[in-house]
PDB file of C-alpha atoms and ligand atoms in Angstrom:
ATOM      1  CA  GLY A  54      -8.869  -1.527   1.249  1.00 81.00           C
ATOM      2  CA  SER A  55      -7.663  -2.567  -2.242  1.00 86.00           C
ATOM      3  CA  GLY A  56      -4.536  -4.455  -1.148  1.00 88.00           C
ATOM      4  CA  LYS A  57      -2.024  -1.815  -2.087  1.00 90.00           C
ATOM      5  CA  SER A  58       0.190  -2.016   0.983  1.00 90.00           C
ATOM      6  CA  THR A  59      -0.280  -5.740   1.447  1.00 92.00           C
ATOM      7  CA  VAL A  60       1.422  -6.208  -1.893  1.00 92.00           C
ATOM      8  CA  ALA A  61       4.221  -3.964  -0.993  1.00 92.00           C
ATOM      9  CA  ARG A  62       4.777  -5.809   2.313  1.00 93.00           C
ATOM     10  CA  CYS A  63       4.739  -9.047   0.507  1.00 94.00           C
ATOM     11  CA  LEU A  64       7.477  -7.738  -1.962  1.00 93.00           C
ATOM     12  CA  MET A  65       9.591  -6.774   1.078  1.00 92.00           C
ATOM     13  CA  ASN A  66       9.059 -10.233   2.774  1.00 92.00           C
ATOM     14  CA  ILE A  67       7.261  -8.612   5.854  1.00 93.00           C
ATOM     15  CA  TYR A  68       4.218 -10.660   4.876  1.00 94.00           C
ATOM     16  CA  GLN A  69       4.293 -14.165   3.377  1.00 93.00           C
ATOM     17  CA  PRO A  70       1.476 -14.350   0.607  1.00 92.00           C
ATOM     18  CA  ALA A  71      -0.877 -17.143   0.821  1.00 91.00           C
ATOM     19  CA  GLN A  72      -0.622 -17.928  -2.698  1.00 90.00           C
ATOM     20  CA  GLY A  73       1.803 -17.221  -5.682  1.00 92.00           C
ATOM     21  CA  GLU A  74       5.258 -16.439  -6.216  1.00 93.00           C
ATOM     22  CA  ILE A  75       7.277 -13.139  -6.172  1.00 94.00           C
ATOM     23  CA  TRP A  76      10.542 -13.018  -8.305  1.00 95.00           C
ATOM     24  CA  TYR A  77      13.257 -10.494  -7.790  1.00 92.00           C
ATOM     25  CA  LYS A  78      16.299 -10.645  -9.914  1.00 88.00           C
ATOM     26  CA  ASP A  79      15.862 -14.596 -10.696  1.00 90.00           C
ATOM     27  CA  VAL A  80      15.128 -15.114  -6.946  1.00 93.00           C
ATOM     28  CA  ASN A  81      11.654 -16.493  -6.028  1.00 94.00           C
ATOM     29  CA  ILE A  82      11.559 -14.602  -2.598  1.00 94.00           C
ATOM     30  CA  CYS A  83       8.580 -16.393  -1.353  1.00 93.00           C
ATOM     31  CA  ASP A  84      10.729 -19.553  -1.241  1.00 92.00           C
ATOM     32  CA  LYS A  85      12.138 -19.748   2.173  1.00 91.00           C
ATOM     33  CA  LYS A  86      15.345 -21.554   0.985  1.00 93.00           C
ATOM     34  CA  GLU A  87      15.939 -19.250  -1.735  1.00 92.00           C
ATOM     35  CA  PHE A  88      15.336 -16.054   0.492  1.00 91.00           C
ATOM     36  CA  LYS A  89      17.779 -17.603   3.175  1.00 91.00           C
ATOM     37  CA  LYS A  90      20.384 -18.067   0.474  1.00 91.00           C
ATOM     38  CA  TYR A  91      20.185 -14.541  -0.914  1.00 92.00           C
ATOM     39  CA  LYS A  92      18.997 -12.746   2.135  1.00 89.00           C
ATOM     40  CA  LYS A  93      21.825 -10.145   2.409  1.00 87.00           C
ATOM     41  CA  MET A  94      21.341  -9.117  -1.170  1.00 89.00           C
ATOM     42  CA  LEU A  95      17.626  -9.006  -0.895  1.00 89.00           C
ATOM     43  CA  GLN A  96      17.816  -6.921   2.487  1.00 87.00           C
ATOM     44  CA  THR A  97      20.301  -4.387   0.872  1.00 87.00           C
ATOM     45  CA  ARG A  98      19.168  -3.857  -2.703  1.00 91.00           C
ATOM     46  CA  ARG A  99      15.362  -3.534  -1.736  1.00 93.00           C
ATOM     47  CA  GLN A 100      14.427  -0.739   0.811  1.00 92.00           C
ATOM     48  CA  MET A 101      10.962   0.579   1.952  1.00 92.00           C
ATOM     49  CA  ILE A 102       9.740   4.171   2.838  1.00 90.00           C
ATOM     50  CA  PHE A 103       6.630   3.604   5.084  1.00 88.00           C
ATOM     51  CA  GLN A 104       3.729   5.872   4.962  1.00 83.00           C
ATOM     52  CA  ASP A 105       3.944   7.291   8.619  1.00 83.00           C
ATOM     53  CA  SER A 106       7.391   8.604   9.593  1.00 83.00           C
ATOM     54  CA  ALA A 107       6.321   9.304  13.148  1.00 84.00           C
ATOM     55  CA  SER A 108       5.729   5.466  13.617  1.00 88.00           C
ATOM     56  CA  SER A 109       8.368   4.260  11.402  1.00 89.00           C
ATOM     57  CA  LEU A 110      11.215   6.024  13.144  1.00 93.00           C
ATOM     58  CA  ASN A 111      12.349   5.076  16.434  1.00 92.00           C
ATOM     59  CA  GLN A 112      11.524   7.951  18.759  1.00 93.00           C
ATOM     60  CA  LYS A 113      14.460   7.275  21.306  1.00 94.00           C
ATOM     61  CA  MET A 114      17.094   7.045  18.736  1.00 95.00           C
ATOM     62  CA  ARG A 115      19.009  10.164  17.296  1.00 96.00           C
ATOM     63  CA  VAL A 116      18.816  10.888  13.512  1.00 95.00           C
ATOM     64  CA  SER A 117      22.318   9.781  13.018  1.00 95.00           C
ATOM     65  CA  ASP A 118      21.578   6.285  14.460  1.00 95.00           C
ATOM     66  CA  ILE A 119      18.447   5.872  12.678  1.00 96.00           C
ATOM     67  CA  ILE A 120      19.784   6.467   9.381  1.00 95.00           C
ATOM     68  CA  THR A 121      22.827   4.155   9.757  1.00 95.00           C
ATOM     69  CA  GLU A 122      20.896   1.485  11.747  1.00 94.00           C
ATOM     70  CA  PRO A 123      20.369  -0.961   8.688  1.00 92.00           C
ATOM     71  CA  MET A 124      24.184  -1.008   8.398  1.00 92.00           C
ATOM     72  CA  ARG A 125      24.855  -1.892  11.631  1.00 93.00           C
ATOM     73  CA  ILE A 126      22.090  -4.731  11.547  1.00 91.00           C
ATOM     74  CA  GLN A 127      23.612  -5.953   8.372  1.00 89.00           C
ATOM     75  CA  HIS A 128      27.189  -5.489   9.533  1.00 90.00           C
ATOM     76  CA  ILE A 129      28.377  -3.158   6.790  1.00 89.00           C
ATOM     77  CA  THR A 130      31.342  -1.082   7.156  1.00 89.00           C
ATOM     78  CA  PRO A 131      30.509   2.439   6.601  1.00 86.00           C
ATOM     79  CA  PRO A 132      32.024   3.459   3.363  1.00 86.00           C
ATOM     80  CA  ARG A 133      32.933   6.952   4.418  1.00 88.00           C
ATOM     81  CA  GLY A 134      34.663   6.018   7.538  1.00 87.00           C
ATOM     82  CA  SER A 135      32.375   6.212  10.533  1.00 91.00           C
ATOM     83  CA  PHE A 136      28.725   5.828  10.903  1.00 93.00           C
ATOM     84  CA  VAL A 137      28.307   9.535  11.654  1.00 93.00           C
ATOM     85  CA  LYS A 138      29.989  10.582   8.411  1.00 93.00           C
ATOM     86  CA  GLU A 139      27.615   8.275   6.433  1.00 92.00           C
ATOM     87  CA  ALA A 140      24.540   9.609   8.234  1.00 93.00           C
ATOM     88  CA  ALA A 141      25.652  13.243   7.443  1.00 93.00           C
ATOM     89  CA  PHE A 142      26.553  12.128   3.791  1.00 91.00           C
ATOM     90  CA  GLN A 143      23.029  10.788   3.228  1.00 90.00           C
ATOM     91  CA  MET A 144      21.452  13.586   4.813  1.00 90.00           C
ATOM     92  CA  GLU A 145      22.906  15.784   2.528  1.00 88.00           C
ATOM     93  CA  TYR A 146      21.435  13.862  -0.164  1.00 84.00           C
ATOM     94  CA  VAL A 147      17.899  14.341   1.127  1.00 87.00           C
ATOM     95  CA  GLY A 148      18.396  18.016   1.972  1.00 86.00           C
ATOM     96  CA  LEU A 149      19.002  17.948   5.537  1.00 88.00           C
ATOM     97  CA  GLU A 150      21.664  19.929   7.592  1.00 89.00           C
ATOM     98  CA  ASN A 151      24.251  18.286   9.630  1.00 89.00           C
ATOM     99  CA  SER A 152      22.812  19.968  12.709  1.00 90.00           C
ATOM    100  CA  PHE A 153      19.922  17.579  12.603  1.00 91.00           C
ATOM    101  CA  LEU A 154      22.336  14.513  13.313  1.00 93.00           C
ATOM    102  CA  ASP A 155      21.836  14.655  17.058  1.00 93.00           C
ATOM    103  CA  ARG A 156      18.135  15.333  17.019  1.00 95.00           C
ATOM    104  CA  TYR A 157      15.298  13.161  18.062  1.00 95.00           C
ATOM    105  CA  PRO A 158      12.209  12.480  15.728  1.00 94.00           C
ATOM    106  CA  SER A 159       9.991  14.323  17.960  1.00 93.00           C
ATOM    107  CA  GLU A 160      12.107  17.539  17.376  1.00 94.00           C
ATOM    108  CA  LEU A 161      11.337  17.298  13.638  1.00 92.00           C
ATOM    109  CA  SER A 162       8.751  18.533  11.327  1.00 88.00           C
ATOM    110  CA  GLY A 163       6.844  15.845   9.264  1.00 87.00           C
ATOM    111  CA  GLY A 164       8.753  16.729   6.089  1.00 87.00           C
ATOM    112  CA  GLN A 165      12.037  16.461   7.918  1.00 90.00           C
ATOM    113  CA  ARG A 166      10.996  12.917   9.417  1.00 92.00           C
ATOM    114  CA  GLN A 167      10.115  11.718   6.001  1.00 89.00           C
ATOM    115  CA  ARG A 168      13.560  13.057   4.668  1.00 90.00           C
ATOM    116  CA  VAL A 169      15.099  11.132   7.410  1.00 93.00           C
ATOM    117  CA  ALA A 170      13.156   8.045   6.444  1.00 92.00           C
ATOM    118  CA  ILE A 171      14.386   8.458   2.877  1.00 91.00           C
ATOM    119  CA  ALA A 172      17.999   8.786   3.879  1.00 92.00           C
ATOM    120  CA  ARG A 173      17.912   5.469   6.183  1.00 93.00           C
ATOM    121  CA  SER A 174      16.565   3.729   2.815  1.00 91.00           C
ATOM    122  CA  LEU A 175      19.294   5.216   0.788  1.00 90.00           C
ATOM    123  CA  CYS A 176      22.369   4.293   3.236  1.00 90.00           C
ATOM    124  CA  MET A 177      22.108   0.638   1.826  1.00 89.00           C
ATOM    125  CA  GLU A 178      22.592   2.029  -1.624  1.00 88.00           C
ATOM    126  CA  PRO A 179      19.467   0.143  -2.891  1.00 92.00           C
ATOM    127  CA  GLU A 180      18.361  -0.415  -6.530  1.00 94.00           C
ATOM    128  CA  PHE A 181      14.674  -0.761  -5.766  1.00 94.00           C
ATOM    129  CA  LEU A 182      12.664   1.370  -3.220  1.00 92.00           C
ATOM    130  CA  VAL A 183       9.057   0.750  -2.180  1.00 94.00           C
ATOM    131  CA  ALA A 184       7.520   4.010  -1.313  1.00 91.00           C
ATOM    132  CA  ASP A 185       4.050   3.520   0.480  1.00 91.00           C
ATOM    133  CA  GLU A 186       2.225   6.472   0.472  1.00 86.00           C
ATOM    134  CA  PRO A 187       5.204   8.637   1.015  1.00 83.00           C
ATOM    135  CA  ILE A 188       3.385  11.911   1.261  1.00 82.00           C
ATOM    136  CA  ALA A 189       0.055  10.971   2.424  1.00 79.00           C
ATOM    137  CA  SER A 190       0.901  12.093   6.021  1.00 73.00           C
ATOM    138  CA  LEU A 191       2.306  15.464   5.091  1.00 75.00           C
ATOM    139  CA  ASP A 192       1.128  19.057   4.733  1.00 78.00           C
ATOM    140  CA  VAL A 193       0.309  19.973   1.066  1.00 79.00           C
ATOM    141  CA  SER A 194       3.063  22.578   1.042  1.00 77.00           C
ATOM    142  CA  ILE A 195       5.754  19.816   1.908  1.00 80.00           C
ATOM    143  CA  GLN A 196       4.168  17.239  -0.326  1.00 83.00           C
ATOM    144  CA  ALA A 197       5.832  18.829  -3.433  1.00 84.00           C
ATOM    145  CA  GLN A 198       9.244  18.956  -1.994  1.00 81.00           C
ATOM    146  CA  ILE A 199       9.167  15.344  -1.058  1.00 83.00           C
ATOM    147  CA  VAL A 200       7.971  14.246  -4.726  1.00 86.00           C
ATOM    148  CA  ASN A 201      10.648  16.311  -6.192  1.00 85.00           C
ATOM    149  CA  LEU A 202      13.367  14.943  -4.036  1.00 84.00           C
ATOM    150  CA  LEU A 203      12.203  11.270  -4.925  1.00 86.00           C
ATOM    151  CA  LEU A 204      12.329  12.425  -8.492  1.00 88.00           C
ATOM    152  CA  ASP A 205      15.834  13.703  -8.147  1.00 87.00           C
ATOM    153  CA  LEU A 206      16.943  10.704  -6.225  1.00 86.00           C
ATOM    154  CA  ARG A 207      15.794   8.420  -8.923  1.00 89.00           C
ATOM    155  CA  GLU A 208      17.770  10.221 -11.557  1.00 90.00           C
ATOM    156  CA  GLN A 209      20.898  10.729  -9.437  1.00 89.00           C
ATOM    157  CA  LYS A 210      20.954   7.116  -8.218  1.00 87.00           C
ATOM    158  CA  SER A 211      19.198   5.241 -11.109  1.00 90.00           C
ATOM    159  CA  LEU A 212      16.630   3.826  -8.707  1.00 91.00           C
ATOM    160  CA  THR A 213      13.490   1.934  -9.517  1.00 93.00           C
ATOM    161  CA  TYR A 214      10.542   2.954  -7.334  1.00 93.00           C
ATOM    162  CA  LEU A 215       7.218   1.005  -6.501  1.00 94.00           C
ATOM    163  CA  LEU A 216       5.147   3.754  -5.408  1.00 93.00           C
ATOM    164  CA  ILE A 217       1.863   3.096  -3.679  1.00 93.00           C
ATOM    165  CA  SER A 218      -0.713   5.999  -3.613  1.00 89.00           C
ATOM    166  CA  HIS A 219      -4.126   6.958  -4.010  1.00 85.00           C
ATOM    167  CA  ASP A 220      -3.123  10.399  -4.935  1.00 84.00           C
ATOM    168  CA  LEU A 221      -3.571  10.220  -8.617  1.00 84.00           C
ATOM    169  CA  SER A 222      -1.993  13.464  -9.630  1.00 82.00           C
ATOM    170  CA  MET A 223       1.276  12.345  -8.023  1.00 83.00           C
ATOM    171  CA  VAL A 224       1.155   8.916  -9.377  1.00 89.00           C
ATOM    172  CA  ARG A 225       0.791  10.507 -12.784  1.00 86.00           C
ATOM    173  CA  HIS A 226       3.818  12.803 -12.248  1.00 86.00           C
ATOM    174  CA  LEU A 227       5.999  10.003 -10.859  1.00 88.00           C
ATOM    175  CA  SER A 228       5.187   6.857 -12.630  1.00 92.00           C
ATOM    176  CA  ASP A 229       6.165   5.078 -15.911  1.00 93.00           C
ATOM    177  CA  ARG A 230       3.763   2.257 -15.528  1.00 95.00           C
ATOM    178  CA  ILE A 231       0.476   2.110 -13.404  1.00 96.00           C
ATOM    179  CA  LEU A 232      -1.425  -0.850 -11.823  1.00 96.00           C
ATOM    180  CA  VAL A 233      -4.827  -0.083 -10.745  1.00 96.00           C
ATOM    181  CA  MET A 234      -6.260  -2.165  -7.764  1.00 95.00           C
ATOM    182  CA  TYR A 235      -9.566  -2.765  -6.642  1.00 94.00           C
ATOM    183  CA  LEU A 236     -10.635  -5.030  -3.705  1.00 93.00           C
ATOM    184  CA  GLY A 237      -7.268  -6.929  -3.692  1.00 90.00           C
ATOM    185  CA  GLU A 238      -7.059  -7.289  -7.568  1.00 92.00           C
ATOM    186  CA  VAL A 239      -5.332  -5.795 -10.259  1.00 94.00           C
ATOM    187  CA  VAL A 240      -8.126  -4.365 -12.680  1.00 96.00           C
ATOM    188  CA  GLU A 241      -5.848  -2.283 -14.941  1.00 96.00           C
ATOM    189  CA  GLU A 242      -2.284  -2.025 -16.087  1.00 96.00           C
ATOM    190  CA  SER A 243      -0.787   0.367 -18.595  1.00 95.00           C
ATOM    191  CA  THR A 244       1.910   3.079 -19.014  1.00 95.00           C
ATOM    192  CA  ALA A 245       0.970   6.261 -17.043  1.00 93.00           C
ATOM    193  CA  GLN A 246       0.419   8.261 -20.679  1.00 92.00           C
ATOM    194  CA  GLU A 247      -1.959   5.554 -21.821  1.00 93.00           C
ATOM    195  CA  LEU A 248      -3.832   5.165 -18.647  1.00 92.00           C
ATOM    196  CA  TYR A 249      -4.614   8.845 -18.096  1.00 91.00           C
ATOM    197  CA  THR A 250      -5.570   9.412 -21.779  1.00 92.00           C
ATOM    198  CA  HIS A 251      -7.281   6.216 -22.435  1.00 93.00           C
ATOM    199  CA  PRO A 252      -8.727   4.493 -19.362  1.00 93.00           C
ATOM    200  CA  LEU A 253     -10.621   1.347 -19.876  1.00 94.00           C
ATOM    201  CA  HIS A 254     -11.804  -0.148 -16.783  1.00 95.00           C
ATOM    202  CA  PRO A 255     -14.882   1.684 -15.322  1.00 94.00           C
ATOM    203  CA  TYR A 256     -13.237   1.981 -11.933  1.00 93.00           C
ATOM    204  CA  THR A 257     -10.280   3.615 -13.522  1.00 93.00           C
ATOM    205  CA  LYS A 258     -12.526   6.059 -15.258  1.00 92.00           C
ATOM    206  CA  ALA A 259     -14.098   6.822 -12.275  1.00 90.00           C
ATOM    207  CA  LEU A 260     -10.872   7.539 -10.523  1.00 90.00           C
ATOM    208  CA  ILE A 261      -9.599   9.521 -13.144  1.00 88.00           C
ATOM    209  CA  ALA A 262     -13.009  11.558 -13.510  1.00 86.00           C
ATOM    210  CA  ALA A 263     -12.642  12.379  -9.833  1.00 83.00           C
ATOM    211  CA  ILE A 264      -9.168  14.241 -10.028  1.00 81.00           C
ATOM    212  CA  PRO A 265      -9.929  17.763  -9.140  1.00 79.00           C
ATOM    213  CA  ILE A 266      -9.106  20.468 -11.617  1.00 80.00           C
ATOM    214  CA  PRO A 267      -6.976  23.098 -10.331  1.00 79.00           C
ATOM    215  CA  ASP A 268      -9.238  25.844 -11.924  1.00 82.00           C
ATOM    216  CA  PRO A 269     -12.540  26.611  -9.606  1.00 84.00           C
ATOM    217  CA  LYS A 270     -14.569  27.742 -12.425  1.00 82.00           C
ATOM    218  CA  VAL A 271     -14.287  24.670 -14.719  1.00 79.00           C
ATOM    219  CA  GLU A 272     -14.213  22.491 -11.529  1.00 78.00           C
ATOM    220  CA  ARG A 273     -17.660  23.611 -10.386  1.00 80.00           C
ATOM    221  CA  ALA A 274     -18.962  23.548 -13.950  1.00 80.00           C
ATOM    222  CA  ARG A 275     -18.085  19.932 -14.695  1.00 77.00           C
ATOM    223  CA  PRO A 276     -20.529  17.077 -14.429  1.00 72.00           C
ATOM    224  CA  ARG A 277     -20.061  14.953 -11.092  1.00 71.00           C
ATOM    225  CA  SER A 278     -20.043  11.271 -11.597  1.00 70.00           C
ATOM    226  CA  VAL A 279     -20.086   9.531  -8.016  1.00 75.00           C
ATOM    227  CA  LEU A 280     -19.964   5.839  -7.757  1.00 79.00           C
ATOM    228  CA  GLN A 281     -22.827   4.316  -6.021  1.00 82.00           C
ATOM    229  CA  GLY A 282     -23.008   1.337  -3.792  1.00 81.00           C
ATOM    230  CA  GLN A 283     -20.729  -0.316  -1.154  1.00 82.00           C
ATOM    231  CA  VAL A 284     -17.233  -1.816  -1.320  1.00 84.00           C
ATOM    232  CA  PRO A 285     -17.647  -5.649  -0.563  1.00 86.00           C
ATOM    233  CA  SER A 286     -15.796  -7.208   2.114  1.00 86.00           C
ATOM    234  CA  PRO A 287     -12.510  -8.318   0.928  1.00 84.00           C
ATOM    235  CA  VAL A 288     -12.778 -11.423   3.481  1.00 85.00           C
ATOM    236  CA  ASP A 289     -15.670 -12.519   1.428  1.00 87.00           C
ATOM    237  CA  PRO A 290     -15.690 -11.009  -2.047  1.00 88.00           C
ATOM    238  CA  PRO A 291     -18.670 -11.680  -4.408  1.00 88.00           C
ATOM    239  CA  PRO A 292     -18.261 -13.993  -7.166  1.00 90.00           C
ATOM    240  CA  GLY A 293     -17.737 -12.491 -10.648  1.00 93.00           C
ATOM    241  CA  CYS A 294     -16.493  -9.169 -11.049  1.00 95.00           C
ATOM    242  CA  ARG A 295     -15.694  -7.628  -7.567  1.00 94.00           C
ATOM    243  CA  PHE A 296     -16.628  -4.087  -8.905  1.00 94.00           C
ATOM    244  CA  ALA A 297     -20.102  -5.359 -10.294  1.00 93.00           C
ATOM    245  CA  GLY A 298     -22.011  -3.991  -7.282  1.00 91.00           C
ATOM    246  CA  ARG A 299     -20.718  -0.652  -8.019  1.00 92.00           C
ATOM    247  CA  CYS A 300     -20.367  -0.628 -12.028  1.00 93.00           C
ATOM    248  CA  PRO A 301     -23.056   1.267 -14.014  1.00 90.00           C
ATOM    249  CA  TYR A 302     -22.432  -1.017 -16.788  1.00 92.00           C
ATOM    250  CA  ALA A 303     -22.591  -4.525 -14.886  1.00 92.00           C
ATOM    251  CA  THR A 304     -24.583  -7.443 -16.319  1.00 94.00           C
ATOM    252  CA  ASP A 305     -25.502 -10.701 -15.198  1.00 95.00           C
ATOM    253  CA  ARG A 306     -22.547 -12.046 -16.817  1.00 95.00           C
ATOM    254  CA  CYS A 307     -20.326  -9.672 -14.805  1.00 95.00           C
ATOM    255  CA  ARG A 308     -22.003 -10.970 -11.417  1.00 93.00           C
ATOM    256  CA  ALA A 309     -21.469 -14.642 -12.477  1.00 94.00           C
ATOM    257  CA  GLU A 310     -18.055 -14.817 -14.340  1.00 95.00           C
ATOM    258  CA  LYS A 311     -14.829 -13.413 -13.094  1.00 94.00           C
ATOM    259  CA  PRO A 312     -13.000 -11.228 -15.757  1.00 95.00           C
ATOM    260  CA  GLU A 313      -9.572 -12.068 -16.417  1.00 94.00           C
ATOM    261  CA  LEU A 314      -6.673  -9.596 -17.229  1.00 94.00           C
ATOM    262  CA  CYS A 315      -6.522  -9.193 -21.109  1.00 94.00           C
ATOM    263  CA  ASP A 316      -4.029  -7.749 -23.058  1.00 94.00           C
ATOM    264  CA  MET A 317      -5.366  -4.789 -25.160  1.00 93.00           C
ATOM    265  CA  GLY A 318      -2.081  -4.229 -27.010  1.00 90.00           C
ATOM    266  CA  GLY A 319       0.822  -2.195 -26.074  1.00 88.00           C
ATOM    267  CA  GLY A 320       1.067  -3.722 -22.605  1.00 90.00           C
ATOM    268  CA  HIS A 321      -2.431  -2.383 -21.689  1.00 95.00           C
ATOM    269  CA  ARG A 322      -4.267  -4.927 -19.771  1.00 96.00           C
ATOM    270  CA  VAL A 323      -7.620  -4.713 -18.289  1.00 97.00           C
ATOM    271  CA  ALA A 324      -9.921  -6.935 -16.394  1.00 96.00           C
ATOM    272  CA  CYS A 325     -13.416  -6.195 -17.708  1.00 96.00           C
ATOM    273  CA  HIS A 326     -16.001  -7.956 -19.765  1.00 95.00           C
ATOM    274  CA  LEU A 327     -16.854  -4.910 -21.631  1.00 89.00           C
ATOM    275  CA  CYS A 328     -13.283  -4.466 -22.973  1.00 82.00           C
ATOM    276  CA  ARG A 329     -13.072  -7.806 -24.844  1.00 72.00           C
TER     277      ARG A 329
HETATM  278 FE1  LIG B 457     -18.544  -3.339 -14.842  1.00 71.02          FE
HETATM  279 FE2  LIG B 457     -18.814  -5.833 -15.897  1.00 71.02          FE
HETATM  280 FE3  LIG B 457     -16.455  -4.471 -16.395  1.00 71.02          FE
HETATM  281 FE4  LIG B 457     -16.810  -5.482 -14.051  1.00 71.02          FE
HETATM  282  S1  LIG B 457     -16.630  -6.772 -15.716  1.00 71.02           S
HETATM  283  S2  LIG B 457     -16.259  -3.570 -14.541  1.00 71.02           S
HETATM  284  S3  LIG B 457     -19.164  -5.240 -13.584  1.00 71.02           S
HETATM  285  S4  LIG B 457     -18.569  -4.090 -17.075  1.00 71.02           S
END
């Protein structure tokens, strides 16, 4: 409920934001006239991988048609001669055999479906990929394969990702910069290295403290710090700091005055009265 997927959908023009602007390559994509003018560029360069591959793939279409559907919609001639050849090429990139070309999504495993979803996004030769919880619906054994695939593709195709996740271990593994959101607002922004070694916001600290340690003895022995209190309704957020109801350091000022994002140096920004 922090608004991660909503931001992603705004970035992809699936939702129109109620306020503010989003700029992509000098184009204000929230401006309808500008969006219309650059629609083709925006709809090819930006692609999205959805969380649930079972519902994001059309169950009545074959894999080859799913992968090349964006090209058909945008009237793009397949560079490799035919749509089937194009689908086979993209499948090779994501580690799927050609024997899957004529299958339907219901005949695939969760990991295979997610690979098809990634291949579909790659067929437009994007430069910016929004991946919304790309491994959340997968078995743990498959998650590492998809994360490694995303890493390889980033290098091979010089892609920029906006990765949305609540899996902090994966975020650390894949990200250069991280934004932490709470109840619809960014509360901290930093490089991945800085955020994990010097978190400043109490919410970020609590999140990082909750990452499991893969050693049962150490994990059992470490002190627990569980956030108390309820998450307020995003429809009717409290005045002041939205985290105040759960923050162990909250003061009267926090409940009355909203903290702004402040630059703490080196691009590390935080919204907390304690950090000023
Ligand atoms: Fe906690 Fe106050 Fe900082 Fe909010 S502004 S995170 S309530 S210390």
